[in-house]
PDB file of C-alpha atoms in Angstrom:
ATOM      1  CA  MET A  42      -8.955 -25.477   6.958  1.00  0.00           C
ATOM      2  CA  LYS A  43      -6.551 -22.864   7.691  1.00  0.00           C
ATOM      3  CA  ALA A  44      -5.256 -22.471   4.286  1.00  0.00           C
ATOM      4  CA  LEU A  45      -8.706 -22.468   2.936  1.00  0.00           C
ATOM      5  CA  PHE A  46      -9.730 -19.286   4.759  1.00  0.00           C
ATOM      6  CA  ILE A  47      -6.314 -17.798   4.065  1.00  0.00           C
ATOM      7  CA  THR A  48      -7.274 -18.308   0.425  1.00  0.00           C
ATOM      8  CA  LEU A  49     -10.701 -17.130   0.622  1.00  0.00           C
ATOM      9  CA  LEU A  50      -9.867 -14.119   2.552  1.00  0.00           C
ATOM     10  CA  THR A  51      -7.353 -13.146  -0.055  1.00  0.00           C
ATOM     11  CA  PHE A  52      -9.713 -13.289  -2.852  1.00  0.00           C
ATOM     12  CA  ILE A  53     -12.189 -11.211  -0.726  1.00  0.00           C
ATOM     13  CA  SER A  54      -8.975  -8.470  -0.641  1.00  0.00           C
ATOM     14  CA  PHE A  55      -8.425  -8.525  -4.325  1.00  0.00           C
ATOM     15  CA  VAL A  56     -12.215  -8.334  -5.230  1.00  0.00           C
ATOM     16  CA  SER A  57     -12.241  -5.442  -2.902  1.00  0.00           C
ATOM     17  CA  ILE A  58      -9.311  -3.978  -4.263  1.00  0.00           C
ATOM     18  CA  GLU A  59     -11.076  -4.008  -7.765  1.00  0.00           C
ATOM     19  CA  ALA A  60     -14.144  -2.739  -6.878  1.00  0.00           C
ATOM     20  CA  ASN A  61     -12.919   0.152  -4.886  1.00  0.00           C
ATOM     21  CA  GLN A  62     -10.972   1.663  -7.725  1.00  0.00           C
ATOM     22  CA  ASP A  63     -12.193   4.511  -9.719  1.00  0.00           C
ATOM     23  CA  LYS A  64     -13.137   4.246 -13.010  1.00  0.00           C
ATOM     24  CA  THR A  65     -13.002   7.162 -15.231  1.00  0.00           C
ATOM     25  CA  THR A  66     -14.657   7.350 -18.557  1.00  0.00           C
ATOM     26  CA  ILE A  67     -13.952   9.237 -21.908  1.00  0.00           C
ATOM     27  CA  THR A  68     -14.854   9.675 -25.673  1.00  0.00           C
ATOM     28  CA  ALA A  69     -11.609   9.411 -27.438  1.00  0.00           C
ATOM     29  CA  ILE A  70      -9.884   8.737 -30.770  1.00  0.00           C
ATOM     30  CA  PHE A  71      -7.617   5.833 -31.239  1.00  0.00           C
ATOM     31  CA  ASP A  72      -4.128   7.207 -32.044  1.00  0.00           C
ATOM     32  CA  GLY A  73      -2.318   3.517 -32.363  1.00  0.00           C
ATOM     33  CA  TYR A  74      -0.394   1.302 -30.329  1.00  0.00           C
ATOM     34  CA  GLU A  75       3.307   1.787 -29.948  1.00  0.00           C
ATOM     35  CA  ASN A  76       6.097   0.624 -27.635  1.00  0.00           C
ATOM     36  CA  ASP A  77       3.418  -1.254 -25.439  1.00  0.00           C
ATOM     37  CA  ILE A  78       1.356   2.224 -25.339  1.00  0.00           C
ATOM     38  CA  TYR A  79      -1.984   2.511 -26.182  1.00  0.00           C
ATOM     39  CA  TYR A  80      -2.455   6.342 -27.245  1.00  0.00           C
ATOM     40  CA  PHE A  81      -5.856   8.097 -27.437  1.00  0.00           C
ATOM     41  CA  SER A  82      -6.619  11.909 -27.730  1.00  0.00           C
ATOM     42  CA  ALA A  83     -10.107  13.641 -26.992  1.00  0.00           C
ATOM     43  CA  GLU A  84     -11.531  14.924 -30.081  1.00  0.00           C
ATOM     44  CA  GLY A  85     -11.943  18.686 -30.286  1.00  0.00           C
ATOM     45  CA  GLU A  86      -9.372  18.937 -27.331  1.00  0.00           C
ATOM     46  CA  GLU A  87      -5.946  19.102 -26.876  1.00  0.00           C
ATOM     47  CA  GLU A  88      -5.732  16.312 -24.253  1.00  0.00           C
ATOM     48  CA  PHE A  89      -4.114  13.081 -24.785  1.00  0.00           C
ATOM     49  CA  TYR A  90      -3.807   9.964 -22.979  1.00  0.00           C
ATOM     50  CA  GLU A  91      -1.433   6.836 -22.705  1.00  0.00           C
ATOM     51  CA  PHE A  92      -2.660   3.541 -21.522  1.00  0.00           C
ATOM     52  CA  GLN A  93       0.186   1.355 -20.387  1.00  0.00           C
ATOM     53  CA  GLN A  94      -2.029  -1.545 -19.594  1.00  0.00           C
ATOM     54  CA  ILE A  95      -5.240  -3.188 -21.106  1.00  0.00           C
ATOM     55  CA  ASN A  96      -7.334  -5.858 -18.994  1.00  0.00           C
ATOM     56  CA  SER A  97      -7.901  -9.059 -20.645  1.00  0.00           C
ATOM     57  CA  VAL A  98     -12.080  -7.862 -20.659  1.00  0.00           C
ATOM     58  CA  ALA A  99     -11.522  -5.247 -22.963  1.00  0.00           C
ATOM     59  CA  SER A 100      -8.665  -6.614 -25.144  1.00  0.00           C
ATOM     60  CA  LYS A 101     -11.071  -9.160 -26.172  1.00  0.00           C
ATOM     61  CA  LYS A 102     -13.514  -6.770 -27.516  1.00  0.00           C
ATOM     62  CA  TYR A 103     -11.152  -5.208 -29.428  1.00  0.00           C
ATOM     63  CA  ASP A 104      -7.574  -5.627 -30.335  1.00  0.00           C
ATOM     64  CA  LEU A 105      -5.708  -2.323 -30.615  1.00  0.00           C
ATOM     65  CA  LYS A 106      -2.920  -3.915 -32.027  1.00  0.00           C
ATOM     66  CA  ASP A 107      -4.619  -4.119 -35.589  1.00  0.00           C
ATOM     67  CA  ALA A 108      -3.927  -0.980 -37.188  1.00  0.00           C
ATOM     68  CA  LYS A 109      -7.721  -1.313 -38.420  1.00  0.00           C
ATOM     69  CA  PHE A 110      -9.337   0.505 -35.393  1.00  0.00           C
ATOM     70  CA  LYS A 111      -6.914   3.909 -35.770  1.00  0.00           C
ATOM     71  CA  GLY A 112      -9.003   6.782 -36.059  1.00  0.00           C
ATOM     72  CA  LYS A 113     -11.879   5.179 -34.519  1.00  0.00           C
ATOM     73  CA  ASN A 114     -13.959   6.548 -31.701  1.00  0.00           C
ATOM     74  CA  PHE A 115     -13.908   4.857 -28.659  1.00  0.00           C
ATOM     75  CA  GLU A 116     -15.541   5.296 -25.019  1.00  0.00           C
ATOM     76  CA  VAL A 117     -12.885   4.219 -22.929  1.00  0.00           C
ATOM     77  CA  THR A 118     -13.143   3.287 -19.078  1.00  0.00           C
ATOM     78  CA  TYR A 119      -9.675   2.995 -16.835  1.00  0.00           C
ATOM     79  CA  THR A 120      -8.730   3.082 -14.064  1.00  0.00           C
ATOM     80  CA  THR A 121      -5.677   4.545 -12.225  1.00  0.00           C
ATOM     81  CA  GLU A 122      -2.900   3.321  -9.788  1.00  0.00           C
ATOM     82  CA  THR A 123       0.180   4.768  -8.419  1.00  0.00           C
ATOM     83  CA  GLU A 124       3.374   2.684  -8.358  1.00  0.00           C
ATOM     84  CA  LEU A 125       6.709   2.873  -7.703  1.00  0.00           C
ATOM     85  CA  ASP A 126       9.651   2.795  -9.914  1.00  0.00           C
ATOM     86  CA  GLU A 127      13.089   0.961  -9.422  1.00  0.00           C
ATOM     87  CA  ASP A 128      14.234   4.636  -7.770  1.00  0.00           C
ATOM     88  CA  ASP A 129      11.111   4.799  -5.474  1.00  0.00           C
ATOM     89  CA  GLU A 130       9.534   7.403  -7.847  1.00  0.00           C
ATOM     90  CA  GLU A 131       5.828   7.473  -8.157  1.00  0.00           C
ATOM     91  CA  TYR A 132       3.884   7.299 -11.478  1.00  0.00           C
ATOM     92  CA  THR A 133       0.607   6.789 -12.291  1.00  0.00           C
ATOM     93  CA  LEU A 134      -0.264   3.739 -13.997  1.00  0.00           C
ATOM     94  CA  PHE A 135      -3.489   3.694 -16.611  1.00  0.00           C
ATOM     95  CA  THR A 136      -5.045   0.497 -17.225  1.00  0.00           C
ATOM     96  CA  ILE A 137      -7.872   0.275 -19.616  1.00  0.00           C
ATOM     97  CA  VAL A 138     -10.768  -1.772 -18.374  1.00  0.00           C
ATOM     98  CA  ASP A 139     -13.531  -1.758 -20.816  1.00  0.00           C
ATOM     99  CA  LEU A 140     -13.700  -0.467 -24.329  1.00  0.00           C
ATOM    100  CA  LYS A 141     -16.708   0.621 -26.756  1.00  0.00           C
ATOM    101  CA  LEU A 142     -16.853   1.653 -29.829  1.00  0.00           C
ATOM    102  CA  ASN A 143     -18.560   4.631 -31.336  1.00  0.00           C
ATOM    103  CA  GLU A 144     -20.202   4.153 -34.776  1.00  0.00           C
TER     104      GLU A 144
END
């Protein structure tokens, strides 16, 4: 019973963390995938976006490793998290959580 309670509490904690993450949505052109990074740029602006991760839901919608999506306009929803590297320095991790192809 104790193990079940701990498992349930852990699951609820993870769900709460996901629900509390701020999501941002942008419209951007997919510039390509290289060195495990997804590159996007905002049309008509000099803003560039680098996403280090993509969740399983978004990656099942569109395989951005396929060159056929390069140059296509997407609505990209993403989250950010602050992480520590091996030198204990902070960096921001950008993760794509949803994609919609604008046609």
